[in-house]
Structures are given as C-alpha cells and as structure tokens.
CSV table of C-alpha atoms in Angstrom, one decimal:
chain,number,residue,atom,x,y,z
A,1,UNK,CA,35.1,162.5,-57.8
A,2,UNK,CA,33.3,165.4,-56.8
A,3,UNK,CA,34.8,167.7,-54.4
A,4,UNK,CA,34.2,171.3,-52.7
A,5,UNK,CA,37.0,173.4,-51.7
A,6,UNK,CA,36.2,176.1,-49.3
A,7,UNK,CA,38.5,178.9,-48.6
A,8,UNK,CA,38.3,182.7,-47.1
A,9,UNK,CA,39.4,184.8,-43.7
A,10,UNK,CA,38.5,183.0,-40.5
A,11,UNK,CA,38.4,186.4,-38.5
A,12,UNK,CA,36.2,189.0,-39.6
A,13,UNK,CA,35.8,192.4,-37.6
A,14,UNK,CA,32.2,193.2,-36.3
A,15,UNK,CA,30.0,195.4,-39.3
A,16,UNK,CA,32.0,194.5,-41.6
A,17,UNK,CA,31.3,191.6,-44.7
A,18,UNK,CA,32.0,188.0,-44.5
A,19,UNK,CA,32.9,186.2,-47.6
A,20,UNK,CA,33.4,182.8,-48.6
A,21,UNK,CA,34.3,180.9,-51.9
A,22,UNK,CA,33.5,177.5,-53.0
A,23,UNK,CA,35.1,175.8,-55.6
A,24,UNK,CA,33.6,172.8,-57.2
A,25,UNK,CA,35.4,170.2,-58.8
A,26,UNK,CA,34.1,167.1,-61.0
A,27,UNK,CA,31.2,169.2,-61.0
A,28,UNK,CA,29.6,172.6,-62.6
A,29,UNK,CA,28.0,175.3,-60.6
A,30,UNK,CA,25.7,175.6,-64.0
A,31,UNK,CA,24.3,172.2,-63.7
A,32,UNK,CA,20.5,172.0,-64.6
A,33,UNK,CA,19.9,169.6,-61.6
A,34,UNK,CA,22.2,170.6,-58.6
A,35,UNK,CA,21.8,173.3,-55.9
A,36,UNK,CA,24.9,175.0,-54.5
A,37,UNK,CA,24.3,175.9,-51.2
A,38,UNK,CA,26.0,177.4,-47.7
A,39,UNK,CA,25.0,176.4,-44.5
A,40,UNK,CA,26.6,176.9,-40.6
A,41,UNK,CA,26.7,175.6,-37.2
A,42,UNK,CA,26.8,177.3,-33.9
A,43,UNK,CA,26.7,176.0,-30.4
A,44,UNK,CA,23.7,178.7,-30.0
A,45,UNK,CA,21.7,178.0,-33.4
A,46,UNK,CA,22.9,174.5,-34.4
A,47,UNK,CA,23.0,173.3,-38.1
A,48,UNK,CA,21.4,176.5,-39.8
A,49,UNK,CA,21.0,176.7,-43.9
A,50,UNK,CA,21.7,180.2,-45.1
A,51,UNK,CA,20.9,179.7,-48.5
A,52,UNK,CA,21.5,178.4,-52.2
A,53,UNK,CA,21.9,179.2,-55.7
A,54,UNK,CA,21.0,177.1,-59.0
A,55,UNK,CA,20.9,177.1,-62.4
A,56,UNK,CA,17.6,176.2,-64.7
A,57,UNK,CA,17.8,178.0,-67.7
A,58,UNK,CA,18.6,181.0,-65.4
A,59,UNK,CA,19.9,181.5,-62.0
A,60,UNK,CA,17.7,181.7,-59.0
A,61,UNK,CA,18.6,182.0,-55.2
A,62,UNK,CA,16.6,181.5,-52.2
A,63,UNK,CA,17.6,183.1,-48.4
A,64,UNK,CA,16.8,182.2,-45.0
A,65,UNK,CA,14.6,184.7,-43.7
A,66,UNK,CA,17.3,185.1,-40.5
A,67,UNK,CA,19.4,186.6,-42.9
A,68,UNK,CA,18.2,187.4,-45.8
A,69,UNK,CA,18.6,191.4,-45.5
A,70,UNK,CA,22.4,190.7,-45.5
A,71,UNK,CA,23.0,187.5,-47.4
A,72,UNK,CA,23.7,187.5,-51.4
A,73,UNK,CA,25.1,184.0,-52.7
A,74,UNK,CA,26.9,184.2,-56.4
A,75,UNK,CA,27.8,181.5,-58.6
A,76,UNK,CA,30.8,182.0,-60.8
A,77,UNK,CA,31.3,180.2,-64.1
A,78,UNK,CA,34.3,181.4,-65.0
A,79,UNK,CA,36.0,179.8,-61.9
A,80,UNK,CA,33.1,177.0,-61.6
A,81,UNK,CA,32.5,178.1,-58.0
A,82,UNK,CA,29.9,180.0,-55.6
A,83,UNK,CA,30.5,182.4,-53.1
A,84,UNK,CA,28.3,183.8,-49.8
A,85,UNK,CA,28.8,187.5,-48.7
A,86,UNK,CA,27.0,188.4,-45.5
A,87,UNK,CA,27.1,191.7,-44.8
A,88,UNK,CA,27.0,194.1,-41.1
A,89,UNK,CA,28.6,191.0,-39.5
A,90,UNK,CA,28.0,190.7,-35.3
A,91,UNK,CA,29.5,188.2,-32.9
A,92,UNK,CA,26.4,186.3,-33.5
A,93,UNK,CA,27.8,185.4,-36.9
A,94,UNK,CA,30.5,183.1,-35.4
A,95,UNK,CA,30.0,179.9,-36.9
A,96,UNK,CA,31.8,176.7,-38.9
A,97,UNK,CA,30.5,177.4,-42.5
A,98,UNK,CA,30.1,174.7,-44.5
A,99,UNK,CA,29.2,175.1,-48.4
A,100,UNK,CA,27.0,171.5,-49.8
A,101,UNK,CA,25.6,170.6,-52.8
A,102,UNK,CA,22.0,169.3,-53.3
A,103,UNK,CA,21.5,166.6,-56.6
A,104,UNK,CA,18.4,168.5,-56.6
A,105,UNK,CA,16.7,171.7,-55.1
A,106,UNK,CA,14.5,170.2,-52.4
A,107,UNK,CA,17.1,167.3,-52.0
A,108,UNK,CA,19.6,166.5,-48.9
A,109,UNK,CA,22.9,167.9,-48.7
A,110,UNK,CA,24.8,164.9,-49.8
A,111,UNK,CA,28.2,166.5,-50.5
A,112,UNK,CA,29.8,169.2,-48.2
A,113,UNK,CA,33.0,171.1,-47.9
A,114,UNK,CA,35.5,170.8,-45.2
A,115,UNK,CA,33.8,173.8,-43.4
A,116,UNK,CA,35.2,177.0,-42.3
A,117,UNK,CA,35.5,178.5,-39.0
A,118,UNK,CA,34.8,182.3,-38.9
A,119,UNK,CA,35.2,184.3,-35.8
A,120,UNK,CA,33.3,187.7,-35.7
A,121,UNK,CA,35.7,189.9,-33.1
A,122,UNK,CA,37.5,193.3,-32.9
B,1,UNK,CA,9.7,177.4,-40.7
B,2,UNK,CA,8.8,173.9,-40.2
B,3,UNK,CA,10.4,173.0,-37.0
B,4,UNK,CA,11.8,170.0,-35.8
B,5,UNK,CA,12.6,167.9,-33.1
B,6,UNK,CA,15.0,165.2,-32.2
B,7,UNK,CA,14.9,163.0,-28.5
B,8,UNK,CA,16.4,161.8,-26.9
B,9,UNK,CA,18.7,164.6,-26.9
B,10,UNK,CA,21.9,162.4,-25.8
B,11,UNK,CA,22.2,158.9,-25.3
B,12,UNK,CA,24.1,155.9,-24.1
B,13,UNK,CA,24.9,152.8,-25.4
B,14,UNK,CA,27.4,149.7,-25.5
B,15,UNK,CA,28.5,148.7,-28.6
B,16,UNK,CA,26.2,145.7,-30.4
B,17,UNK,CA,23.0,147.8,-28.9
B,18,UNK,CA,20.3,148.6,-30.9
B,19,UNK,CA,19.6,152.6,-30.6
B,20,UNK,CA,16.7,154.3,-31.7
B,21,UNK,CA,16.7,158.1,-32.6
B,22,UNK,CA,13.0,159.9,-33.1
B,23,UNK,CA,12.5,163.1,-35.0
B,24,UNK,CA,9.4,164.7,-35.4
B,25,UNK,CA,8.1,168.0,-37.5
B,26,UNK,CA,5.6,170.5,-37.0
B,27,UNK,CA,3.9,169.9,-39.6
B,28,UNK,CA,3.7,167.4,-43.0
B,29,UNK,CA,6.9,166.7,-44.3
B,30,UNK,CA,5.7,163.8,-46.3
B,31,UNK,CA,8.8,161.7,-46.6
B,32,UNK,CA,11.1,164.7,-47.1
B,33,UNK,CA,13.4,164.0,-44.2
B,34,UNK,CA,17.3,163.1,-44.4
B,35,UNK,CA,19.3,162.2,-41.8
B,36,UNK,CA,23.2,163.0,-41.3
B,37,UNK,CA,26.0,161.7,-39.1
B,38,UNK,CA,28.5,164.6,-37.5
B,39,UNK,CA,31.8,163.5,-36.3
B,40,UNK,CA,33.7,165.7,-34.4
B,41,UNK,CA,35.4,168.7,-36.2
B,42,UNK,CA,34.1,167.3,-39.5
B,43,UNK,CA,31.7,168.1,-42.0
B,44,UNK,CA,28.0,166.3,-41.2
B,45,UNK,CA,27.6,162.9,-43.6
B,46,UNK,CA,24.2,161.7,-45.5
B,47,UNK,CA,23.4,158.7,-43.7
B,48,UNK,CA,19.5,158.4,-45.2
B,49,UNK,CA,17.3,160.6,-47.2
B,50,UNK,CA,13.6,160.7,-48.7
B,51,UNK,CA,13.1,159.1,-44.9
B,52,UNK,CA,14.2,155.6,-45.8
B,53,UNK,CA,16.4,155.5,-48.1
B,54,UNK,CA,20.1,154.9,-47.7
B,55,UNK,CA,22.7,156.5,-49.3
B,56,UNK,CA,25.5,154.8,-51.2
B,57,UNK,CA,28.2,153.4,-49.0
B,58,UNK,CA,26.4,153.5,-45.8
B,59,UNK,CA,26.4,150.6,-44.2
B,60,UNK,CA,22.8,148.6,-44.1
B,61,UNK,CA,22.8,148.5,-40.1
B,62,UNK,CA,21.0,152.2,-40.2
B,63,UNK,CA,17.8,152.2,-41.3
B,64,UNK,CA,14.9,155.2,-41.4
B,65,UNK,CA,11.5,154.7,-41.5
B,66,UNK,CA,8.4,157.3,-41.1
B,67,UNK,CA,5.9,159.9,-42.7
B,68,UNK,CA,4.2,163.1,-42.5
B,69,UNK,CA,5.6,164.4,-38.9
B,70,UNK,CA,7.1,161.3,-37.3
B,71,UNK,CA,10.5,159.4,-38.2
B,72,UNK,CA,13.0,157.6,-36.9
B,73,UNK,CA,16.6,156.3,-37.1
B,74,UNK,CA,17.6,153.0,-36.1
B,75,UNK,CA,21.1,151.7,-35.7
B,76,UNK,CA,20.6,148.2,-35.6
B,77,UNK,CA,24.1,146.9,-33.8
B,78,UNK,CA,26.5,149.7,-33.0
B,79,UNK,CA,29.7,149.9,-34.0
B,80,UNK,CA,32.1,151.8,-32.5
B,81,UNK,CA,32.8,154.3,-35.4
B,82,UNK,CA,29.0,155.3,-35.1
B,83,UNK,CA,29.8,157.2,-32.1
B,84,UNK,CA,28.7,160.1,-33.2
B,85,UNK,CA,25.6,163.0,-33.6
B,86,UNK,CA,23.3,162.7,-35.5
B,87,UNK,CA,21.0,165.1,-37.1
B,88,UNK,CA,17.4,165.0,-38.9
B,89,UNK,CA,16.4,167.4,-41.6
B,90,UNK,CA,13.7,168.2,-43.5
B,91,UNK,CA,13.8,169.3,-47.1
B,92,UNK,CA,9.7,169.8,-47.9
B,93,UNK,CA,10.2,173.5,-47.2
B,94,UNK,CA,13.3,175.8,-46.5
B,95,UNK,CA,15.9,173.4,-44.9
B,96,UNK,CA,15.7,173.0,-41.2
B,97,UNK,CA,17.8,170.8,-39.2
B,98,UNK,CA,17.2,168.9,-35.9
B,99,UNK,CA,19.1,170.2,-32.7
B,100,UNK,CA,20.8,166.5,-32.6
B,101,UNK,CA,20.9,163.7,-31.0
B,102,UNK,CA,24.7,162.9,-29.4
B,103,UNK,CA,25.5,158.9,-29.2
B,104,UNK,CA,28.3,158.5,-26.5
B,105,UNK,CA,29.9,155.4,-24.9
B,106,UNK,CA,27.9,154.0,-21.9
C-alpha cells in the first residue's frame, strides 16, 4: 500500500524558509511514470498546486508562476522522498500543505499526504 | 492559467436527493478534469478523473460527465457520508482547482 508521510515545523518566522519532507512508501520517488508533487490550501487562495518533480531518464520540475522565484522542490533517493523549500516566507504563506502523487505528469492527484499546517508569524 | 469555476457555491440537500455540481473552464480542457471530495480537516479524495471516470473504490452513485469547458458531477442518491466539498480540477495545463462547491444538510 502506498503511503506519503509528511513531516516538518508548523511555525515558520516571516522571511525566513519553509521546508517540508515527504516520504514515500510502497513507492519510489524515481519512478518513470509518477509525479511527486506539493500543493496547499488557504481560506484566501483555496486548493493551490505549488509544484512537482519527476523522474524520466532525468529529473525535471515545473513551478507555479505565484511562486516560482522562491520555490525549489528536491527528490531524494537515498531516503526515497521529496521535499519543498519556499523561501522569504510572509503571512500569506499560511496554509495546510499537502504533498500528492500523480500516476502520471498531467494526471489527478490520486494519493495525498495527511497535510501539514504551517503558520507564517513572529 | 486556465481558470475555473464551480456553482453553486454551497448547497442544500436531504439525504436520497439527487445533487448536481457544474464546473466550467476558461478555456478547452478536453476531458482533463478530476474531481475530489474534502472532508473536514482531511486530505481532498479522487472521486472522478479524465471527466468521467471513477476511481477505484468510489462508490457508482457519483458520476462525471462533460468536455472541452463544461462538466459536471452528479450524486445520484446522497448519502450522508457525502456531506462534504467538493472540488473540480483541471490537469490540461498547470493544475488549477475549483473554489468548491460545499454540500450541507438541508
């Protein structure tokens, strides 16, 4: 059974870098068909995908434009798992994060992790 | 970004009703478009995807149907676990999600 594991601080201060892990189990983050990806949810900005990574030969990543001067998402073979580090963090940032695999780039998110509530505040 | 919309917005209904959810994109989607469930303080839950198709272990009273920029979600008889919101997204283009649809007791 497939499963993703989510961990990481739930309070971050403003400016400075949020950063999440994944770990993936019954699965590997090196898969040829899969895309690992993170995604969060707001009161203000609903359901919002950050961004993936994937695996074809060699590793790609795609970024929401919203973020994608402060995103970088980083698979991890060693510890099958991805992680999302966004940068010059504001109050805006507050969010449940959720990481979610895809059986395919362009596919739905049919597996999610138990999500992850992060609090920007001094 | 494709953007898309969901009505109604909220709705209520009794529990045997038949509900129907509309979403509708900006542009051509095709049939890229999933649908989820979202319980409260839980992770959202593929309910459909490729517009009509449903995904393993969901049970056959939700159905999706739709192309290009109109779809929609139909609950055939509701139960009471499918309380619930419930969210379209397409996948043609960088993911965007619906702003939801919230089911509530009438």
């Amino acid at each position: 059974q497939i499963q993703l594991q989510q961990s990481g601080p739930g309070l971050v201060k403003p400016s400075q870098t949020l950063s999440l892990t994944c770990a993936i189990s019954g699965d590997s983050v090196s898969s040829n068909s899969a895309a690992w990806n993170w995604i969060r949810q707001s009161p203000s900005r609903g359901l919002e995908w950050l961004g993936r990574t994937y695996y074809r030969s060699k590793w790609y990543d795609d970024y929401a434009v919203a973020v994608k001067s402060r995103i970088t998402i980083n698979p991890d073979t060693s510890k099958n798992q991805f992680s999302l580090q966004l940068s010059s963090v504001t109050p805006e940032d507050t969010a449940v994060y959720y990481c979610a695999k895809s059986v395919t780039v362009a596919g739905p998110f049919h597996l999610w992790g138990q999500g992850t509530l992060v609090t920007v505040s001094s | 970004d494709i953007q898309m919309t969901q009505s109604p917005s909220s709705l209520s209904a009794s529990v045997g009703d038949r509900v129907t959810i509309t979403c509708r994109a900006s542009q051509s989607i095709y049939t890229y478009l999933n649908w989820y469930q979202q319980k409260p303080g839980k992770a959202p839950n593929l309910l459909i995807y490729a517009a009509s198709s449903l995904q393993t272990g969901v049970p056959p009273r939700f159905s999706g149907s739709g192309s290009e920029t109109d779809f929609t979600l139909t609950i055939s008889s509701l139960q009471p676990e499918d309380f619930a919101t419930y969210y379209c997204q397409q996948s043609f283009r960088t993911p965007v999600f619906g702003p939801g649809t919230k089911v509530d007791i009438k």
